[in-house]
Amino acid sequence: MRDFCGTELPGLLTGAGVHEAGAAMVARDVADRARAIAALPTDYFDALVTPFVEEVTEHRPLSAPA
């Protein structure tokens, strides 16, 4: 996540037309939110993961883990 937010995400955003300063701000925000989620107690996991599992249930191959 650190590598993605530090290099990949800003590059994706600037490639989509976001100014560098805005891309850096968004990447920092995503990293901050990821750290906040990672710091939550593990019993929050089911509530946090449910929307993502629902989103990927039809992705191919169907035998791939969520």
PDB file of N, CA and C in Angstrom:
ATOM      1  N   MET A   1       0.828  -1.173   0.000  1.00  0.00           N
ATOM      2  CA  MET A   1       0.000   0.000   0.000  1.00  0.00           C
ATOM      3  C   MET A   1       0.879   1.245   0.000  1.00  0.00           C
ATOM      4  N   ARG A   2       1.938   1.177   0.773  1.00  0.00           N
ATOM      5  CA  ARG A   2       2.853   2.327   0.826  1.00  0.00           C
ATOM      6  C   ARG A   2       3.442   2.603  -0.548  1.00  0.00           C
ATOM      7  N   ASP A   3       3.887   1.562  -1.230  1.00  0.00           N
ATOM      8  CA  ASP A   3       4.447   1.742  -2.577  1.00  0.00           C
ATOM      9  C   ASP A   3       3.385   2.230  -3.556  1.00  0.00           C
ATOM     10  N   PHE A   4       2.201   1.646  -3.477  1.00  0.00           N
ATOM     11  CA  PHE A   4       1.126   2.043  -4.387  1.00  0.00           C
ATOM     12  C   PHE A   4       0.784   3.521  -4.205  1.00  0.00           C
ATOM     13  N   CYS A   5       0.598   3.943  -2.968  1.00  0.00           N
ATOM     14  CA  CYS A   5       0.232   5.343  -2.707  1.00  0.00           C
ATOM     15  C   CYS A   5       1.401   6.296  -2.953  1.00  0.00           C
ATOM     16  N   GLY A   6       2.610   5.790  -2.830  1.00  0.00           N
ATOM     17  CA  GLY A   6       3.768   6.651  -3.022  1.00  0.00           C
ATOM     18  C   GLY A   6       4.167   6.849  -4.469  1.00  0.00           C
ATOM     19  N   THR A   7       3.890   5.856  -5.318  1.00  0.00           N
ATOM     20  CA  THR A   7       4.336   5.961  -6.707  1.00  0.00           C
ATOM     21  C   THR A   7       3.231   5.701  -7.720  1.00  0.00           C
ATOM     22  N   GLU A   8       2.543   4.583  -7.573  1.00  0.00           N
ATOM     23  CA  GLU A   8       1.566   4.186  -8.590  1.00  0.00           C
ATOM     24  C   GLU A   8       0.354   5.112  -8.646  1.00  0.00           C
ATOM     25  N   LEU A   9      -0.262   5.374  -7.509  1.00  0.00           N
ATOM     26  CA  LEU A   9      -1.485   6.176  -7.499  1.00  0.00           C
ATOM     27  C   LEU A   9      -1.260   7.591  -8.031  1.00  0.00           C
ATOM     28  N   PRO A  10      -0.230   8.288  -7.579  1.00  0.00           N
ATOM     29  CA  PRO A  10      -0.015   9.623  -8.161  1.00  0.00           C
ATOM     30  C   PRO A  10       0.182   9.578  -9.681  1.00  0.00           C
ATOM     31  N   GLY A  11       0.889   8.571 -10.155  1.00  0.00           N
ATOM     32  CA  GLY A  11       1.089   8.438 -11.593  1.00  0.00           C
ATOM     33  C   GLY A  11      -0.203   8.170 -12.345  1.00  0.00           C
ATOM     34  N   LEU A  12      -1.053   7.333 -11.773  1.00  0.00           N
ATOM     35  CA  LEU A  12      -2.349   7.065 -12.394  1.00  0.00           C
ATOM     36  C   LEU A  12      -3.197   8.336 -12.445  1.00  0.00           C
ATOM     37  N   LEU A  13      -3.170   9.079 -11.360  1.00  0.00           N
ATOM     38  CA  LEU A  13      -3.976  10.294 -11.302  1.00  0.00           C
ATOM     39  C   LEU A  13      -3.470  11.370 -12.258  1.00  0.00           C
ATOM     40  N   THR A  14      -2.160  11.579 -12.296  1.00  0.00           N
ATOM     41  CA  THR A  14      -1.635  12.587 -13.216  1.00  0.00           C
ATOM     42  C   THR A  14      -1.855  12.151 -14.665  1.00  0.00           C
ATOM     43  N   GLY A  15      -1.787  10.853 -14.904  1.00  0.00           N
ATOM     44  CA  GLY A  15      -2.069  10.332 -16.244  1.00  0.00           C
ATOM     45  C   GLY A  15      -3.511  10.562 -16.664  1.00  0.00           C
ATOM     46  N   ALA A  16      -4.387  10.698 -15.670  1.00  0.00           N
ATOM     47  CA  ALA A  16      -5.802  10.956 -15.950  1.00  0.00           C
ATOM     48  C   ALA A  16      -6.115  12.444 -15.965  1.00  0.00           C
ATOM     49  N   GLY A  17      -5.076  13.283 -15.832  1.00  0.00           N
ATOM     50  CA  GLY A  17      -5.274  14.711 -15.946  1.00  0.00           C
ATOM     51  C   GLY A  17      -5.326  15.485 -14.641  1.00  0.00           C
ATOM     52  N   VAL A  18      -5.085  14.806 -13.518  1.00  0.00           N
ATOM     53  CA  VAL A  18      -5.067  15.508 -12.227  1.00  0.00           C
ATOM     54  C   VAL A  18      -3.711  16.191 -12.078  1.00  0.00           C
ATOM     55  N   HIS A  19      -3.726  17.431 -11.593  1.00  0.00           N
ATOM     56  CA  HIS A  19      -2.467  18.149 -11.368  1.00  0.00           C
ATOM     57  C   HIS A  19      -1.636  17.414 -10.321  1.00  0.00           C
ATOM     58  N   GLU A  20      -0.322  17.544 -10.400  1.00  0.00           N
ATOM     59  CA  GLU A  20       0.573  16.820  -9.489  1.00  0.00           C
ATOM     60  C   GLU A  20       0.266  17.076  -8.024  1.00  0.00           C
ATOM     61  N   ALA A  21      -0.007  18.332  -7.670  1.00  0.00           N
ATOM     62  CA  ALA A  21      -0.294  18.652  -6.265  1.00  0.00           C
ATOM     63  C   ALA A  21      -1.571  17.946  -5.808  1.00  0.00           C
ATOM     64  N   GLY A  22      -2.571  17.930  -6.649  1.00  0.00           N
ATOM     65  CA  GLY A  22      -3.819  17.245  -6.312  1.00  0.00           C
ATOM     66  C   GLY A  22      -3.631  15.749  -6.217  1.00  0.00           C
ATOM     67  N   ALA A  23      -2.841  15.184  -7.118  1.00  0.00           N
ATOM     68  CA  ALA A  23      -2.566  13.751  -7.097  1.00  0.00           C
ATOM     69  C   ALA A  23      -1.831  13.364  -5.817  1.00  0.00           C
ATOM     70  N   ALA A  24      -0.876  14.185  -5.416  1.00  0.00           N
ATOM     71  CA  ALA A  24      -0.139  13.916  -4.184  1.00  0.00           C
ATOM     72  C   ALA A  24      -1.062  13.995  -2.971  1.00  0.00           C
ATOM     73  N   MET A  25      -1.976  14.956  -2.969  1.00  0.00           N
ATOM     74  CA  MET A  25      -2.909  15.115  -1.859  1.00  0.00           C
ATOM     75  C   MET A  25      -3.846  13.906  -1.761  1.00  0.00           C
ATOM     76  N   VAL A  26      -4.358  13.454  -2.893  1.00  0.00           N
ATOM     77  CA  VAL A  26      -5.237  12.290  -2.904  1.00  0.00           C
ATOM     78  C   VAL A  26      -4.478  11.049  -2.440  1.00  0.00           C
ATOM     79  N   ALA A  27      -3.262  10.863  -2.921  1.00  0.00           N
ATOM     80  CA  ALA A  27      -2.469   9.696  -2.535  1.00  0.00           C
ATOM     81  C   ALA A  27      -2.203   9.690  -1.031  1.00  0.00           C
ATOM     82  N   ARG A  28      -1.891  10.858  -0.455  1.00  0.00           N
ATOM     83  CA  ARG A  28      -1.691  10.931   1.005  1.00  0.00           C
ATOM     84  C   ARG A  28      -2.980  10.583   1.747  1.00  0.00           C
ATOM     85  N   ASP A  29      -4.103  11.071   1.241  1.00  0.00           N
ATOM     86  CA  ASP A  29      -5.384  10.783   1.882  1.00  0.00           C
ATOM     87  C   ASP A  29      -5.704   9.295   1.848  1.00  0.00           C
ATOM     88  N   VAL A  30      -5.475   8.655   0.706  1.00  0.00           N
ATOM     89  CA  VAL A  30      -5.716   7.215   0.587  1.00  0.00           C
ATOM     90  C   VAL A  30      -4.819   6.462   1.564  1.00  0.00           C
ATOM     91  N   ALA A  31      -3.557   6.833   1.649  1.00  0.00           N
ATOM     92  CA  ALA A  31      -2.636   6.174   2.573  1.00  0.00           C
ATOM     93  C   ALA A  31      -3.078   6.385   4.025  1.00  0.00           C
ATOM     94  N   ASP A  32      -3.492   7.591   4.363  1.00  0.00           N
ATOM     95  CA  ASP A  32      -3.971   7.875   5.721  1.00  0.00           C
ATOM     96  C   ASP A  32      -5.194   7.030   6.058  1.00  0.00           C
ATOM     97  N   ARG A  33      -6.117   6.924   5.117  1.00  0.00           N
ATOM     98  CA  ARG A  33      -7.323   6.129   5.358  1.00  0.00           C
ATOM     99  C   ARG A  33      -6.986   4.653   5.488  1.00  0.00           C
ATOM    100  N   ALA A  34      -6.051   4.171   4.695  1.00  0.00           N
ATOM    101  CA  ALA A  34      -5.638   2.765   4.797  1.00  0.00           C
ATOM    102  C   ALA A  34      -5.017   2.480   6.156  1.00  0.00           C
ATOM    103  N   ARG A  35      -4.182   3.403   6.638  1.00  0.00           N
ATOM    104  CA  ARG A  35      -3.597   3.222   7.978  1.00  0.00           C
ATOM    105  C   ARG A  35      -4.673   3.228   9.051  1.00  0.00           C
ATOM    106  N   ALA A  36      -5.668   4.095   8.914  1.00  0.00           N
ATOM    107  CA  ALA A  36      -6.749   4.156   9.896  1.00  0.00           C
ATOM    108  C   ALA A  36      -7.558   2.861   9.903  1.00  0.00           C
ATOM    109  N   ILE A  37      -7.830   2.330   8.722  1.00  0.00           N
ATOM    110  CA  ILE A  37      -8.567   1.070   8.645  1.00  0.00           C
ATOM    111  C   ILE A  37      -7.737  -0.068   9.224  1.00  0.00           C
ATOM    112  N   ALA A  38      -6.459  -0.092   8.930  1.00  0.00           N
ATOM    113  CA  ALA A  38      -5.584  -1.153   9.440  1.00  0.00           C
ATOM    114  C   ALA A  38      -5.483  -1.121  10.960  1.00  0.00           C
ATOM    115  N   ALA A  39      -5.684   0.041  11.550  1.00  0.00           N
ATOM    116  CA  ALA A  39      -5.578   0.169  13.003  1.00  0.00           C
ATOM    117  C   ALA A  39      -6.854  -0.243  13.737  1.00  0.00           C
ATOM    118  N   LEU A  40      -7.941  -0.474  13.011  1.00  0.00           N
ATOM    119  CA  LEU A  40      -9.196  -0.863  13.653  1.00  0.00           C
ATOM    120  C   LEU A  40      -9.090  -2.268  14.232  1.00  0.00           C
ATOM    121  N   PRO A  41      -9.893  -2.560  15.241  1.00  0.00           N
ATOM    122  CA  PRO A  41      -9.923  -3.926  15.781  1.00  0.00           C
ATOM    123  C   PRO A  41     -10.341  -4.922  14.699  1.00  0.00           C
ATOM    124  N   THR A  42      -9.869  -6.138  14.777  1.00  0.00           N
ATOM    125  CA  THR A  42     -10.142  -7.135  13.739  1.00  0.00           C
ATOM    126  C   THR A  42     -11.614  -7.491  13.635  1.00  0.00           C
ATOM    127  N   ASP A  43     -12.406  -7.267  14.686  1.00  0.00           N
ATOM    128  CA  ASP A  43     -13.828  -7.597  14.589  1.00  0.00           C
ATOM    129  C   ASP A  43     -14.590  -6.632  13.681  1.00  0.00           C
ATOM    130  N   TYR A  44     -13.965  -5.568  13.222  1.00  0.00           N
ATOM    131  CA  TYR A  44     -14.569  -4.664  12.244  1.00  0.00           C
ATOM    132  C   TYR A  44     -14.411  -5.199  10.820  1.00  0.00           C
ATOM    133  N   PHE A  45     -13.574  -6.191  10.651  1.00  0.00           N
ATOM    134  CA  PHE A  45     -13.221  -6.681   9.322  1.00  0.00           C
ATOM    135  C   PHE A  45     -14.441  -7.079   8.495  1.00  0.00           C
ATOM    136  N   ASP A  46     -15.353  -7.866   9.079  1.00  0.00           N
ATOM    137  CA  ASP A  46     -16.506  -8.345   8.316  1.00  0.00           C
ATOM    138  C   ASP A  46     -17.346  -7.192   7.781  1.00  0.00           C
ATOM    139  N   ALA A  47     -17.554  -6.174   8.589  1.00  0.00           N
ATOM    140  CA  ALA A  47     -18.358  -5.033   8.143  1.00  0.00           C
ATOM    141  C   ALA A  47     -17.652  -4.259   7.033  1.00  0.00           C
ATOM    142  N   LEU A  48     -16.334  -4.163   7.111  1.00  0.00           N
ATOM    143  CA  LEU A  48     -15.583  -3.414   6.108  1.00  0.00           C
ATOM    144  C   LEU A  48     -15.443  -4.164   4.792  1.00  0.00           C
ATOM    145  N   VAL A  49     -15.323  -5.469   4.849  1.00  0.00           N
ATOM    146  CA  VAL A  49     -15.055  -6.242   3.642  1.00  0.00           C
ATOM    147  C   VAL A  49     -16.324  -6.584   2.854  1.00  0.00           C
ATOM    148  N   THR A  50     -17.486  -6.557   3.486  1.00  0.00           N
ATOM    149  CA  THR A  50     -18.719  -6.995   2.834  1.00  0.00           C
ATOM    150  C   THR A  50     -18.998  -6.304   1.500  1.00  0.00           C
ATOM    151  N   PRO A  51     -18.940  -4.970   1.412  1.00  0.00           N
ATOM    152  CA  PRO A  51     -19.220  -4.349   0.105  1.00  0.00           C
ATOM    153  C   PRO A  51     -18.243  -4.781  -0.988  1.00  0.00           C
ATOM    154  N   PHE A  52     -17.011  -5.047  -0.626  1.00  0.00           N
ATOM    155  CA  PHE A  52     -16.013  -5.447  -1.616  1.00  0.00           C
ATOM    156  C   PHE A  52     -16.258  -6.879  -2.082  1.00  0.00           C
ATOM    157  N   VAL A  53     -16.630  -7.754  -1.157  1.00  0.00           N
ATOM    158  CA  VAL A  53     -16.924  -9.137  -1.528  1.00  0.00           C
ATOM    159  C   VAL A  53     -18.145  -9.170  -2.448  1.00  0.00           C
ATOM    160  N   GLU A  54     -19.164  -8.379  -2.129  1.00  0.00           N
ATOM    161  CA  GLU A  54     -20.339  -8.323  -2.998  1.00  0.00           C
ATOM    162  C   GLU A  54     -19.966  -7.832  -4.391  1.00  0.00           C
ATOM    163  N   GLU A  55     -19.049  -6.899  -4.470  1.00  0.00           N
ATOM    164  CA  GLU A  55     -18.652  -6.321  -5.756  1.00  0.00           C
ATOM    165  C   GLU A  55     -17.931  -7.337  -6.641  1.00  0.00           C
ATOM    166  N   VAL A  56     -17.149  -8.226  -6.067  1.00  0.00           N
ATOM    167  CA  VAL A  56     -16.327  -9.131  -6.870  1.00  0.00           C
ATOM    168  C   VAL A  56     -16.939 -10.514  -7.077  1.00  0.00           C
ATOM    169  N   THR A  57     -18.152 -10.737  -6.605  1.00  0.00           N
ATOM    170  CA  THR A  57     -18.729 -12.081  -6.706  1.00  0.00           C
ATOM    171  C   THR A  57     -18.943 -12.546  -8.135  1.00  0.00           C
ATOM    172  N   GLU A  58     -19.058 -11.630  -9.079  1.00  0.00           N
ATOM    173  CA  GLU A  58     -19.279 -12.022 -10.475  1.00  0.00           C
ATOM    174  C   GLU A  58     -18.021 -11.927 -11.330  1.00  0.00           C
ATOM    175  N   HIS A  59     -16.901 -11.584 -10.736  1.00  0.00           N
ATOM    176  CA  HIS A  59     -15.648 -11.480 -11.509  1.00  0.00           C
ATOM    177  C   HIS A  59     -15.179 -12.866 -11.935  1.00  0.00           C
ATOM    178  N   ARG A  60     -14.485 -12.900 -13.012  1.00  0.00           N
ATOM    179  CA  ARG A  60     -13.993 -14.169 -13.569  1.00  0.00           C
ATOM    180  C   ARG A  60     -12.521 -14.354 -13.237  1.00  0.00           C
ATOM    181  N   PRO A  61     -12.023 -15.514 -13.036  1.00  0.00           N
ATOM    182  CA  PRO A  61     -12.796 -16.757 -12.965  1.00  0.00           C
ATOM    183  C   PRO A  61     -13.570 -16.826 -11.645  1.00  0.00           C
ATOM    184  N   LEU A  62     -14.724 -17.435 -11.690  1.00  0.00           N
ATOM    185  CA  LEU A  62     -15.577 -17.508 -10.513  1.00  0.00           C
ATOM    186  C   LEU A  62     -14.922 -18.289  -9.376  1.00  0.00           C
ATOM    187  N   SER A  63     -13.968 -19.148  -9.702  1.00  0.00           N
ATOM    188  CA  SER A  63     -13.293 -19.961  -8.677  1.00  0.00           C
ATOM    189  C   SER A  63     -12.196 -19.171  -7.946  1.00  0.00           C
ATOM    190  N   ALA A  64     -11.881 -17.955  -8.412  1.00  0.00           N
ATOM    191  CA  ALA A  64     -10.835 -17.152  -7.774  1.00  0.00           C
ATOM    192  C   ALA A  64     -11.305 -16.678  -6.405  1.00  0.00           C
ATOM    193  N   PRO A  65     -10.405 -16.646  -5.419  1.00  0.00           N
ATOM    194  CA  PRO A  65     -10.801 -16.156  -4.106  1.00  0.00           C
ATOM    195  C   PRO A  65     -11.113 -14.656  -4.153  1.00  0.00           C
ATOM    196  N   ALA A  66     -12.016 -14.227  -3.274  1.00  0.00           N
ATOM    197  CA  ALA A  66     -12.385 -12.810  -3.229  1.00  0.00           C
ATOM    198  C   ALA A  66     -11.165 -11.963  -2.943  1.00  0.00           C
TER     199      ALA A  66
END
